JSON list of C-alpha atoms in Angstrom, two decimals:
[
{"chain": "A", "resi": 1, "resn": "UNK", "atom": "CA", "xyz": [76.90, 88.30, 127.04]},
{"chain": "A", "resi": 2, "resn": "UNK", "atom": "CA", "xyz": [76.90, 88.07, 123.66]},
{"chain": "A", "resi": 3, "resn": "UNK", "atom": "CA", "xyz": [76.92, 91.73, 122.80]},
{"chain": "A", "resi": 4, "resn": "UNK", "atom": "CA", "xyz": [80.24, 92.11, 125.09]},
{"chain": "A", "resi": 5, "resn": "UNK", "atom": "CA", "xyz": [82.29, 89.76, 123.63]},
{"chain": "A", "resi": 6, "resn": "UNK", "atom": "CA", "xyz": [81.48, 91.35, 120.22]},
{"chain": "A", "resi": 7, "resn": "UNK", "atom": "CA", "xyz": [82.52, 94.71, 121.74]},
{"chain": "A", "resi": 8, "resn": "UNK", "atom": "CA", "xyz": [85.75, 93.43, 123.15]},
{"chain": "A", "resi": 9, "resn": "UNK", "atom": "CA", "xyz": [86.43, 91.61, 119.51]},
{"chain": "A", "resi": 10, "resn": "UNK", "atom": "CA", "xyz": [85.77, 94.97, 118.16]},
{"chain": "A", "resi": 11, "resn": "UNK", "atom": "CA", "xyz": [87.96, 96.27, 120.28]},
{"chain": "A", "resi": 12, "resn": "UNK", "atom": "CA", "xyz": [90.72, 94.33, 119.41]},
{"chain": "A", "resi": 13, "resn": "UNK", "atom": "CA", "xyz": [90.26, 94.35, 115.71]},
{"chain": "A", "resi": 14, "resn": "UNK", "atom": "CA", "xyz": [90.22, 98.16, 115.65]},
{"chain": "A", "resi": 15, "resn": "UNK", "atom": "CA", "xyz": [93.37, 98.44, 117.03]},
{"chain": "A", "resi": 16, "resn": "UNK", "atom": "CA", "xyz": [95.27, 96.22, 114.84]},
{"chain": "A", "resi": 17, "resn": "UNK", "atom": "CA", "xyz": [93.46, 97.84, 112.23]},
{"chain": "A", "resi": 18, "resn": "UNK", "atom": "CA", "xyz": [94.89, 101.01, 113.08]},
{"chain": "A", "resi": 19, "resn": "UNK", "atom": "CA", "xyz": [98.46, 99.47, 113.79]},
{"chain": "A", "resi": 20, "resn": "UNK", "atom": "CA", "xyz": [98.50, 98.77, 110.42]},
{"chain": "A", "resi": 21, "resn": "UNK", "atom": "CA", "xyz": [97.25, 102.19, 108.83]},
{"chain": "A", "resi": 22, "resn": "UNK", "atom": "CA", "xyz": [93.75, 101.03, 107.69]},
{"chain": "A", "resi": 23, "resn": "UNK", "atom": "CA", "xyz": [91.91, 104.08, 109.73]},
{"chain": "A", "resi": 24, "resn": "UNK", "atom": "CA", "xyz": [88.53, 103.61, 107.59]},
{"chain": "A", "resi": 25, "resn": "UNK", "atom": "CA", "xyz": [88.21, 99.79, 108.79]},
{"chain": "A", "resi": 26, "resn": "UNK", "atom": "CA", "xyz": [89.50, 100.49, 112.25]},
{"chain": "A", "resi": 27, "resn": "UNK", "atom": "CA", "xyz": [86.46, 103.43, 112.48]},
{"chain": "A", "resi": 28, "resn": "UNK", "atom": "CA", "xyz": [84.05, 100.83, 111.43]},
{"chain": "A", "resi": 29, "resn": "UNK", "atom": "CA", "xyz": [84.67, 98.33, 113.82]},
{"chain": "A", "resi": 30, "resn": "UNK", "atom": "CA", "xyz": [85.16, 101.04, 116.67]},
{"chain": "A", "resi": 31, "resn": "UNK", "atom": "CA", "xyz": [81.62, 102.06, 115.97]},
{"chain": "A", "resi": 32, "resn": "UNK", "atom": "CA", "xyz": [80.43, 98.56, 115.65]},
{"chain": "A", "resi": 33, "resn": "UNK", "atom": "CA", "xyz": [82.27, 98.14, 118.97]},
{"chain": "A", "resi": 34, "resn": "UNK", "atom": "CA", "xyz": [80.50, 101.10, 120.72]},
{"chain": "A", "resi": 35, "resn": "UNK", "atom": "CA", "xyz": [77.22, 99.54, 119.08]},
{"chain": "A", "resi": 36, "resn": "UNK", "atom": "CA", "xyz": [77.52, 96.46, 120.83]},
{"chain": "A", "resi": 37, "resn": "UNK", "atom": "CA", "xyz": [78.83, 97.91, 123.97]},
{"chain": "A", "resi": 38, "resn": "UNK", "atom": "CA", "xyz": [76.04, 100.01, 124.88]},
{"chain": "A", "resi": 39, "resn": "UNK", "atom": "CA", "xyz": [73.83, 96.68, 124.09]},
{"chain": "A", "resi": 40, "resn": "UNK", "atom": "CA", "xyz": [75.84, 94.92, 126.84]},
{"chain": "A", "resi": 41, "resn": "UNK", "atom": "CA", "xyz": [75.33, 98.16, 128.80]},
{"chain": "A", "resi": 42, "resn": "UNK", "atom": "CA", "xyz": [78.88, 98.06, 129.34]},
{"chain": "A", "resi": 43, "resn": "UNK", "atom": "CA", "xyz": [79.85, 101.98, 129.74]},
{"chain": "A", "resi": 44, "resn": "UNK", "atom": "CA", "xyz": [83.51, 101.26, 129.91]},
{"chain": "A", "resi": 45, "resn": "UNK", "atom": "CA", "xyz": [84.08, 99.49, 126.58]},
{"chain": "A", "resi": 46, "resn": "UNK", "atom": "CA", "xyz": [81.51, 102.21, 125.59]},
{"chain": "A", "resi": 47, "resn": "UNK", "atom": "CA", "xyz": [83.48, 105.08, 126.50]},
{"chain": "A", "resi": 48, "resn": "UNK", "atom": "CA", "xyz": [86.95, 103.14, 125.13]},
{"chain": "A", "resi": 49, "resn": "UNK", "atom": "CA", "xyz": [85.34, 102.97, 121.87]},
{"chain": "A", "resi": 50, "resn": "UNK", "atom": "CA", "xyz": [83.72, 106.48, 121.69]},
{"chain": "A", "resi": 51, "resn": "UNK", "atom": "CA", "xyz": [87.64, 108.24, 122.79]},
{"chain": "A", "resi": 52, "resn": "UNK", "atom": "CA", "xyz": [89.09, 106.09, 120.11]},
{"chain": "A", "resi": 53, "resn": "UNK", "atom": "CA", "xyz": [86.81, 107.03, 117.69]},
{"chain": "A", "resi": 54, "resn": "UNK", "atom": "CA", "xyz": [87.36, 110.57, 118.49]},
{"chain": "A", "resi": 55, "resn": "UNK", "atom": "CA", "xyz": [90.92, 110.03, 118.27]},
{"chain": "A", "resi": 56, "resn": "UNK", "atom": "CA", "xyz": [90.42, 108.59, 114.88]},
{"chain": "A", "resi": 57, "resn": "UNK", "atom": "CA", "xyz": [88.22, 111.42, 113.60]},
{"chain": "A", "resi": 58, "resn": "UNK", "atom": "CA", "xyz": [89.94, 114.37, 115.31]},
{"chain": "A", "resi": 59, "resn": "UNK", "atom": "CA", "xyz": [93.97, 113.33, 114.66]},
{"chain": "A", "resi": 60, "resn": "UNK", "atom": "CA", "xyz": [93.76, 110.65, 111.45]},
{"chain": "A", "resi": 61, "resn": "UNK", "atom": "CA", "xyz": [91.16, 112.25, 109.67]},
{"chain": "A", "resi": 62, "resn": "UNK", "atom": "CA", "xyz": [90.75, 115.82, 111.25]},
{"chain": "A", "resi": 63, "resn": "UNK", "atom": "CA", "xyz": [87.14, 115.73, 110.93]},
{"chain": "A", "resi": 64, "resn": "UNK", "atom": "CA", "xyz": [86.42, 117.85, 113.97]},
{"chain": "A", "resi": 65, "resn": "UNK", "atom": "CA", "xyz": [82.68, 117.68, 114.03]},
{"chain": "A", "resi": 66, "resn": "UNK", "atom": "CA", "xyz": [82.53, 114.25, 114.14]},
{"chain": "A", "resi": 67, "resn": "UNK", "atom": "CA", "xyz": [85.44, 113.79, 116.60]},
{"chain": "A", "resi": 68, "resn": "UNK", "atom": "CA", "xyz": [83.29, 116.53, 118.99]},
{"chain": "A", "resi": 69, "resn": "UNK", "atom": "CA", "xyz": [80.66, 114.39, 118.82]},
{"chain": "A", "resi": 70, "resn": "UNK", "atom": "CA", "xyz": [82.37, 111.04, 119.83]},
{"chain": "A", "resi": 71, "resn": "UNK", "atom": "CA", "xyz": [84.56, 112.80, 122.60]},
{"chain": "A", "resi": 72, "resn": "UNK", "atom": "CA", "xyz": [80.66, 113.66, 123.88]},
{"chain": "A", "resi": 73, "resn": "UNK", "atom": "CA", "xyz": [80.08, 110.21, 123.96]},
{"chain": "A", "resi": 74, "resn": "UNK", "atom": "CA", "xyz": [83.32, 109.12, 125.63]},
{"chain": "A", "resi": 75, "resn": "UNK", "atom": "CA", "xyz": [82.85, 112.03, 128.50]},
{"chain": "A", "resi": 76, "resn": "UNK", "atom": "CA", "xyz": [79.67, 110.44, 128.80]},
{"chain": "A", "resi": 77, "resn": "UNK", "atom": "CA", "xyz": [80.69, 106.99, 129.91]},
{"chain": "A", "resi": 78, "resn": "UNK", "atom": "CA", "xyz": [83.50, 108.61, 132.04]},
{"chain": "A", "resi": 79, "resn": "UNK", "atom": "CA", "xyz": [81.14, 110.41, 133.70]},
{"chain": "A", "resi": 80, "resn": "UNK", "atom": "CA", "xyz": [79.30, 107.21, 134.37]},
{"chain": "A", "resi": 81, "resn": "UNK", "atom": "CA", "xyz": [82.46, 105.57, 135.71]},
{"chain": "A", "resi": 82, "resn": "UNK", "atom": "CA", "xyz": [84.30, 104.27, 132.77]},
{"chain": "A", "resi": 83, "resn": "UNK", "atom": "CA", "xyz": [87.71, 104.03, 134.14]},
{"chain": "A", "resi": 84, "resn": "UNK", "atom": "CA", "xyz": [90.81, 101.72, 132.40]},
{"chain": "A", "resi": 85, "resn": "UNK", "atom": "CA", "xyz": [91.47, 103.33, 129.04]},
{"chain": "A", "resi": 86, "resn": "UNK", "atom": "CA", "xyz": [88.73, 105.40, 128.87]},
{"chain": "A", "resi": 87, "resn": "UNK", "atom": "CA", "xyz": [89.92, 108.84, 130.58]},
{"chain": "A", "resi": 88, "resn": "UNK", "atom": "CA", "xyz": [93.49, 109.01, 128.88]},
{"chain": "A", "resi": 89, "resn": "UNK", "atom": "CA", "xyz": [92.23, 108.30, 125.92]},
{"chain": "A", "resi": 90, "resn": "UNK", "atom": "CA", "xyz": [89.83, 111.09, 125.98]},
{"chain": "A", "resi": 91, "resn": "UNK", "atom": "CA", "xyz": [91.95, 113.37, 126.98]},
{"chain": "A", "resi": 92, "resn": "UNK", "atom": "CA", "xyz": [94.21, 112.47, 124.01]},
{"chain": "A", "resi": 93, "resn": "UNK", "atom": "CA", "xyz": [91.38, 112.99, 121.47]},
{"chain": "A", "resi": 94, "resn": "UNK", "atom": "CA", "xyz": [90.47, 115.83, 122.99]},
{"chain": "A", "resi": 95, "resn": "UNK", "atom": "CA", "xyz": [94.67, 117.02, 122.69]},
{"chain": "A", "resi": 96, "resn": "UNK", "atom": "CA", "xyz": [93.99, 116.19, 118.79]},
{"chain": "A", "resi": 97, "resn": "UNK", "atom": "CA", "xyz": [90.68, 118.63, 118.38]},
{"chain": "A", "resi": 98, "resn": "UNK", "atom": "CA", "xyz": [92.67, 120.93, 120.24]},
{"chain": "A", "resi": 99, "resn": "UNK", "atom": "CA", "xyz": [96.03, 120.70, 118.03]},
{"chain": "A", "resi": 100, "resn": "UNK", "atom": "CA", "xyz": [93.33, 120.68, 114.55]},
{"chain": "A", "resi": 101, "resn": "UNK", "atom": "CA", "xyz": [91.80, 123.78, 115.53]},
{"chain": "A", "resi": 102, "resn": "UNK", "atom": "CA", "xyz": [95.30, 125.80, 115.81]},
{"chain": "A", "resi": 103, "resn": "UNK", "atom": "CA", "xyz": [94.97, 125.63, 119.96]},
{"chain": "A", "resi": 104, "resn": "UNK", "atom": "CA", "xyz": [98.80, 124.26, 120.31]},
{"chain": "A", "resi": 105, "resn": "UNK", "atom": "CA", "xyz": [99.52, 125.09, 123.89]},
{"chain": "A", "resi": 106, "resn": "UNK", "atom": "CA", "xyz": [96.11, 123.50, 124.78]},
{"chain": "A", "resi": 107, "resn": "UNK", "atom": "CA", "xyz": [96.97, 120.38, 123.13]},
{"chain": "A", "resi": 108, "resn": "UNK", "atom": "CA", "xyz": [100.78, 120.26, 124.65]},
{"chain": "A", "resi": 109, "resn": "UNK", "atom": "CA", "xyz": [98.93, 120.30, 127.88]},
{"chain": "A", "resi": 110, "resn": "UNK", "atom": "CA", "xyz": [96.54, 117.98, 127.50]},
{"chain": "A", "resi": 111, "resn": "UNK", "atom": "CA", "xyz": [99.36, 115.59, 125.83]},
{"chain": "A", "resi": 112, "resn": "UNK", "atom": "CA", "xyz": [101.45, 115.81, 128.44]},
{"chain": "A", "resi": 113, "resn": "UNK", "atom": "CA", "xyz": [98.78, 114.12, 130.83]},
{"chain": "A", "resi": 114, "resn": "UNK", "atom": "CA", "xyz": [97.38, 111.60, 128.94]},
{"chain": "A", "resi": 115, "resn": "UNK", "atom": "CA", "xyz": [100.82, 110.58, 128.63]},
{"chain": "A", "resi": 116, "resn": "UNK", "atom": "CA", "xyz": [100.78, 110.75, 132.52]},
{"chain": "A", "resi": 117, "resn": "UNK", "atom": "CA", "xyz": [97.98, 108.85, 132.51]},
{"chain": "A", "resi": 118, "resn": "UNK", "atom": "CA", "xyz": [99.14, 106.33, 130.71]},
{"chain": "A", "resi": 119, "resn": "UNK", "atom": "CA", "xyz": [102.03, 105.64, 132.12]},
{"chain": "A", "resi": 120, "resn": "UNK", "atom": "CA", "xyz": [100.78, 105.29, 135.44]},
{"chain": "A", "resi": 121, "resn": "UNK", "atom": "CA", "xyz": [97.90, 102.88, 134.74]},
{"chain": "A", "resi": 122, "resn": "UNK", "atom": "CA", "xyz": [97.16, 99.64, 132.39]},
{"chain": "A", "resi": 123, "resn": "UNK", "atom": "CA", "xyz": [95.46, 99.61, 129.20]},
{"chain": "A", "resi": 124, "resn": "UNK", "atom": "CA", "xyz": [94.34, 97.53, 127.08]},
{"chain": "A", "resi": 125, "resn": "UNK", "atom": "CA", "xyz": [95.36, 99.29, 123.82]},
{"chain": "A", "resi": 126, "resn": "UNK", "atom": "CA", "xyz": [99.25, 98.38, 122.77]},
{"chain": "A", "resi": 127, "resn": "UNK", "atom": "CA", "xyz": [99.47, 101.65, 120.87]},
{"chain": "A", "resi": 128, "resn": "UNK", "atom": "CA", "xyz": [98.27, 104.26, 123.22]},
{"chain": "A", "resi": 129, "resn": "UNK", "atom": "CA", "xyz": [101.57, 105.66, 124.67]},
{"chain": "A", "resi": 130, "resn": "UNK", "atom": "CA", "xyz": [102.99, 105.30, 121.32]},
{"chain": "A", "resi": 131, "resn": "UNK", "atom": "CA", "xyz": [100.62, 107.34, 119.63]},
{"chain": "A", "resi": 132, "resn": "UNK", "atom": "CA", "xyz": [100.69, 110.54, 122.59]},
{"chain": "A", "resi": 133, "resn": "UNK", "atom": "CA", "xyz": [104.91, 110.61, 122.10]},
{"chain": "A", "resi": 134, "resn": "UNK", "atom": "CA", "xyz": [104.17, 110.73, 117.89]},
{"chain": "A", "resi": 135, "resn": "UNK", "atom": "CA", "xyz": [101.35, 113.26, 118.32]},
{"chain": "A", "resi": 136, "resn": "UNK", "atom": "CA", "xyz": [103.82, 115.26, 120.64]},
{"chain": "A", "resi": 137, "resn": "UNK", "atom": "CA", "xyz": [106.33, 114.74, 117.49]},
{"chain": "A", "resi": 138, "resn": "UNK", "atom": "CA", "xyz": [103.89, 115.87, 115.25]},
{"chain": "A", "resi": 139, "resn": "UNK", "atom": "CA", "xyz": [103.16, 119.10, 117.42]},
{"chain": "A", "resi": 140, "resn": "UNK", "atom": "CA", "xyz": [106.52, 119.92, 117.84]},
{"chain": "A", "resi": 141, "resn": "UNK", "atom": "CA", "xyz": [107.13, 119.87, 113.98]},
{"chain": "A", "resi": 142, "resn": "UNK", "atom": "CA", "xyz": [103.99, 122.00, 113.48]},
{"chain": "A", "resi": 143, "resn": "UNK", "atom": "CA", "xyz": [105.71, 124.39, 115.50]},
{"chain": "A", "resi": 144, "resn": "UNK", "atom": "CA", "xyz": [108.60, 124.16, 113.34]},
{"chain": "A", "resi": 145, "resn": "UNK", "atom": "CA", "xyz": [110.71, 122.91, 115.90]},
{"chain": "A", "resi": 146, "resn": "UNK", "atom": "CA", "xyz": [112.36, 119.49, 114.39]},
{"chain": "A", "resi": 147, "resn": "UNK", "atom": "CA", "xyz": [115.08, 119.20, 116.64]},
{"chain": "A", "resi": 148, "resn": "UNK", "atom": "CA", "xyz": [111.95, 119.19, 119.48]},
{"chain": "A", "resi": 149, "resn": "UNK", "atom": "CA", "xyz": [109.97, 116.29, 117.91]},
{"chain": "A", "resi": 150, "resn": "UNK", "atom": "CA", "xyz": [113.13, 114.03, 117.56]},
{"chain": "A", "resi": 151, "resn": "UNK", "atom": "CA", "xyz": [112.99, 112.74, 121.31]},
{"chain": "A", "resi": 152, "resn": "UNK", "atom": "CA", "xyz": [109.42, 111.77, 121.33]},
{"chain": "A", "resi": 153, "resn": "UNK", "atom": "CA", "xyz": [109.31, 110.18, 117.79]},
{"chain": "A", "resi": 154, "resn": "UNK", "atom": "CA", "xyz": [112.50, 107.70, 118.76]},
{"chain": "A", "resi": 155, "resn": "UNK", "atom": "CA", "xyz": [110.50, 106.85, 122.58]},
{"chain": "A", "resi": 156, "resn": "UNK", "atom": "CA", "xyz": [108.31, 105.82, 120.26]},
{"chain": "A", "resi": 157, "resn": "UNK", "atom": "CA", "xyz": [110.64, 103.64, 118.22]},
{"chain": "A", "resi": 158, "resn": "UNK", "atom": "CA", "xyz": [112.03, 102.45, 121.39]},
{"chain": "A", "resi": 159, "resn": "UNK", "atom": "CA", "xyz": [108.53, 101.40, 122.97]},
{"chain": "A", "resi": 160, "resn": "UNK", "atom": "CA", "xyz": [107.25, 99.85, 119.44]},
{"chain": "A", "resi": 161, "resn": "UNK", "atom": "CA", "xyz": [110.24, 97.92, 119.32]},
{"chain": "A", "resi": 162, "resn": "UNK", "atom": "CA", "xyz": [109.92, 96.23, 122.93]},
{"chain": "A", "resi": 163, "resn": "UNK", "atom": "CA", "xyz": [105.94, 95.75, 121.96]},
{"chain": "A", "resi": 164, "resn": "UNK", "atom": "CA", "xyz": [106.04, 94.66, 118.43]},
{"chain": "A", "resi": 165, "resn": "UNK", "atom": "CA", "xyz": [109.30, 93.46, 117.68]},
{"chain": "A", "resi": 166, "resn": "UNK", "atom": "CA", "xyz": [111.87, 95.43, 115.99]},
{"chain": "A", "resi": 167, "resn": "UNK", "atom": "CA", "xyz": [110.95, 94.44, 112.17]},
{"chain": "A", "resi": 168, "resn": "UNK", "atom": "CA", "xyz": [107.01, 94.71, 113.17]},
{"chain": "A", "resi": 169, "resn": "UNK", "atom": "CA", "xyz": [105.26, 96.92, 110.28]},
{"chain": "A", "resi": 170, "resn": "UNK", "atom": "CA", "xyz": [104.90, 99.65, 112.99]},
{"chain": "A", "resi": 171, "resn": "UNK", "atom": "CA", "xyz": [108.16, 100.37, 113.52]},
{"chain": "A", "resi": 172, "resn": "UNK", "atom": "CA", "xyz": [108.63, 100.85, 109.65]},
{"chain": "A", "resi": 173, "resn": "UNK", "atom": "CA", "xyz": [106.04, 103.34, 110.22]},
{"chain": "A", "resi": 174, "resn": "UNK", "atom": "CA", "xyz": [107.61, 105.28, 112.96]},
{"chain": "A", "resi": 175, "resn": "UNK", "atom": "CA", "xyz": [110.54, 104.96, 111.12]},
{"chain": "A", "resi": 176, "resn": "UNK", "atom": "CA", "xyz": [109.59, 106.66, 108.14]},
{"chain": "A", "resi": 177, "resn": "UNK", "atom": "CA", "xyz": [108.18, 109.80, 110.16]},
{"chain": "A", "resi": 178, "resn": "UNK", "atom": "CA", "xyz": [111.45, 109.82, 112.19]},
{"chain": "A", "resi": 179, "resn": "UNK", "atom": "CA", "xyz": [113.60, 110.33, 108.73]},
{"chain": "A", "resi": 180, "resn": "UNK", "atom": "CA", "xyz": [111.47, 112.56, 107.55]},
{"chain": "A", "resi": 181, "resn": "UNK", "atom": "CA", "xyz": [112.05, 114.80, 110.64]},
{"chain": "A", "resi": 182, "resn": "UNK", "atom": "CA", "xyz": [115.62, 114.37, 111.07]},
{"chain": "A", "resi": 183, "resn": "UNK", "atom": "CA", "xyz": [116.01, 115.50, 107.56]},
{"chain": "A", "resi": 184, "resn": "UNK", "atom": "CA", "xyz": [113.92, 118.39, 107.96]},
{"chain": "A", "resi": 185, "resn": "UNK", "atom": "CA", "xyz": [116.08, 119.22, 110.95]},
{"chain": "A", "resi": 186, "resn": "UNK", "atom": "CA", "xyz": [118.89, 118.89, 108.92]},
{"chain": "A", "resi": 187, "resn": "UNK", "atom": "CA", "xyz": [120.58, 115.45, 110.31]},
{"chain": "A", "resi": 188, "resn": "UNK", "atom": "CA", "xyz": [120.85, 114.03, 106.39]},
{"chain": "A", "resi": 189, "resn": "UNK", "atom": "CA", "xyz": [122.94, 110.51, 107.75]},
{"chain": "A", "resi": 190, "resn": "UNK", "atom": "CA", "xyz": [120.79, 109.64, 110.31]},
{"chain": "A", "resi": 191, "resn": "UNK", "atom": "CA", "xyz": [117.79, 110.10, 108.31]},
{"chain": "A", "resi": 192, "resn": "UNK", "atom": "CA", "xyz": [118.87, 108.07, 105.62]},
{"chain": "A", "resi": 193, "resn": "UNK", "atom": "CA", "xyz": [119.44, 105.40, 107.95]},
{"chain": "A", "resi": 194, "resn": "UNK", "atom": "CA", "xyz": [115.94, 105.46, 109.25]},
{"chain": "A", "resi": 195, "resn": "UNK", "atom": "CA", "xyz": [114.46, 105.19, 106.39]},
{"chain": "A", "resi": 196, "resn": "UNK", "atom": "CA", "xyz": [116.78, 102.49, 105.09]},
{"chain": "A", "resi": 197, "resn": "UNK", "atom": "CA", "xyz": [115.76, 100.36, 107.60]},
{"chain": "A", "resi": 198, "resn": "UNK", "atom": "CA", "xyz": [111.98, 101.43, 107.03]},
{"chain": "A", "resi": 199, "resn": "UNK", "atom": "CA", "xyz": [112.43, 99.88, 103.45]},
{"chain": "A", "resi": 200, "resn": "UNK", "atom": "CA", "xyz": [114.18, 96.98, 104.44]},
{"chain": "A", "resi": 201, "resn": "UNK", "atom": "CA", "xyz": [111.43, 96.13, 107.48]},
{"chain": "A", "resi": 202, "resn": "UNK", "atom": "CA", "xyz": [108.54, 96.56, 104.74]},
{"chain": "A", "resi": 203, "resn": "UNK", "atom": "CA", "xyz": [110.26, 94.35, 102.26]},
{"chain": "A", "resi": 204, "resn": "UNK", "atom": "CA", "xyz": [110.95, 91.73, 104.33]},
{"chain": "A", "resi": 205, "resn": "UNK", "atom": "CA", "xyz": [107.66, 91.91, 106.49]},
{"chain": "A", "resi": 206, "resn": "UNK", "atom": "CA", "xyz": [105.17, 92.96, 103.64]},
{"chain": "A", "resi": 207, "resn": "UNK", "atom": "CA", "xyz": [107.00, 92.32, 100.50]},
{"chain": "A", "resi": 208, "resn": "UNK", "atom": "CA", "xyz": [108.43, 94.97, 97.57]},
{"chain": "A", "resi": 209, "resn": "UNK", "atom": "CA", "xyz": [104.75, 94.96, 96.12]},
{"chain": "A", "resi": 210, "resn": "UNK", "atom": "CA", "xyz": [103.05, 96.65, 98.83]},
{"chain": "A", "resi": 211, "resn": "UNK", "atom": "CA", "xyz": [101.94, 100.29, 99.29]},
{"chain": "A", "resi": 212, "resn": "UNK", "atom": "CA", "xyz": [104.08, 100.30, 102.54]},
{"chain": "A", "resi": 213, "resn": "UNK", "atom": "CA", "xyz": [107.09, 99.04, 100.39]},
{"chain": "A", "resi": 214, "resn": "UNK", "atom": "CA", "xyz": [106.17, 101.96, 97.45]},
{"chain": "A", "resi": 215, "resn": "UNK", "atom": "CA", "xyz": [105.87, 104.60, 100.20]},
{"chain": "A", "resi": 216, "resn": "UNK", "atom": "CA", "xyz": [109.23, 103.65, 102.13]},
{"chain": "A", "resi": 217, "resn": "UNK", "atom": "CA", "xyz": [111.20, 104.21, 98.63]},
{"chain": "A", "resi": 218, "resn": "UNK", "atom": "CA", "xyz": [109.53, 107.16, 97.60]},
{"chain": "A", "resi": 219, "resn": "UNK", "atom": "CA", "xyz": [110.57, 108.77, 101.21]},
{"chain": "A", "resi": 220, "resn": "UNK", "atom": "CA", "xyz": [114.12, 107.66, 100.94]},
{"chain": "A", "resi": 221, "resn": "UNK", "atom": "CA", "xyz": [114.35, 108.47, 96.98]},
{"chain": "A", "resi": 222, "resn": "UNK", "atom": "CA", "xyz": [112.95, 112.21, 97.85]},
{"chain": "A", "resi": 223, "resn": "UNK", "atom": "CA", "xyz": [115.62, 112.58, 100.97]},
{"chain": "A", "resi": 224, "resn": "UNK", "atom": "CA", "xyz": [118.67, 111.17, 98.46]},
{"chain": "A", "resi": 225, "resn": "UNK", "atom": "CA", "xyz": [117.43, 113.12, 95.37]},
{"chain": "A", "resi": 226, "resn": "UNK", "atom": "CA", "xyz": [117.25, 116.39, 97.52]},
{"chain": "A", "resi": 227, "resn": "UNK", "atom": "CA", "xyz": [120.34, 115.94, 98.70]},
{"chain": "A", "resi": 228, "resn": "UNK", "atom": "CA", "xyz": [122.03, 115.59, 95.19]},
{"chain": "A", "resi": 229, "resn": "UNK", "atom": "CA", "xyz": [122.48, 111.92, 95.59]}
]
């Protein structure tokens, strides 16, 4: 039908939008997605929609209330059989609640399995292991343990890489919260070569106008100037 192609389309869109940092425009056509889902009465794009929107709310934005509300909605449909990319992803929004409301070993756990989860089944969303390995980054650098989040953050270099290609906008991304980690773990070279190569992706990919470009020099001016260079 009508109302499930617009739901996959949704889909799709919302996930480049993300990819790319817009997290406003990738909500909006998430919801539209969920909208047009539930028309179609399909309950698993339903349910894929509804975990990524609580993903969005809980980890991007950490508006918890919301993010409680579409992890409701994304139980729902798994309760109703929504299978695919629905029950990883829900558990990964519901790591992110977790992790926003202070409840760290909670949200290691449930990590840990949606990263099982996806690993041992398909899914139609090119970012999903990639964003469990940075959230397990982030975690581990919450707990003030840099040296921790290193492995997961260059896994997810690694997997972008083989996805996206290695000067894809995304890897300048990862890249920029991998330098930022290595120098607070005290690894100065190898974080100035990340973020080199963060700049250099964004100015070739996006140009030396863009905000990605602005953001990649202010990182890598910040690590030099702290470092007395």
């Amino acid at each position: 039908s009508l109302w499930s192609t617009l739901a996959d389309i949704c889909a799709t869109i919302g996930y480049s939008q993300h990819a790319l940092g817009d997290v406003s425009a990738a909500i909006a056509s998430h919801q539209q997605g969920f909208v047009a889902a539930r028309k179609a009465q399909r309950e698993d794009l339903a349910g894929e929609h509804a975990a990524m929107l609580a993903f969005l709310f809980g980890s991007e934005l950490e508006h918890v209330e919301a993010a409680d509300i579409w992890l409701t909605h994304a139980k729902v449909a798994q309760s109703l059989g929504a299978m695919g990319d629905v029950p990883a992803r829900t558990m990964f929004a519901d790591a992110m609640i977790a992790q926003a409301r202070g409840e760290l070993d909670s949200a290691e756990n449930l990590l840990e399995s949606a990263l099982e989860l996806r690993r041992a089944r398909p899914t139609s969303d090119p970012n999903g292991e990639i964003s469990i390995l940075v959230a397990r980054g982030n975690l581990e650098v919450r707990r003030g343990r840099n040296d921790a989040a290193v492995p997961f953050y260059a896994t997810a270099i690694q997997l972008a890489e083989s996805k996206f290609g290695e000067t894809h906008p995304t890897v300048a991304v990862l890249l920029n919260n991998y330098g930022l980690v290595l120098y607070g773990g005290g690894n100065f070279p190898a974080a100035v070569e990340a973020l080199e190569r963060a700049l250099s992706i964004d100015a070739q990919r996006l140009g030396d106008d863009s905000i990605e470009y602005a953001e990649s020099t202010v990182n890598l001016a910040l690590v030099l100037q702290d470092n007395g260079e």
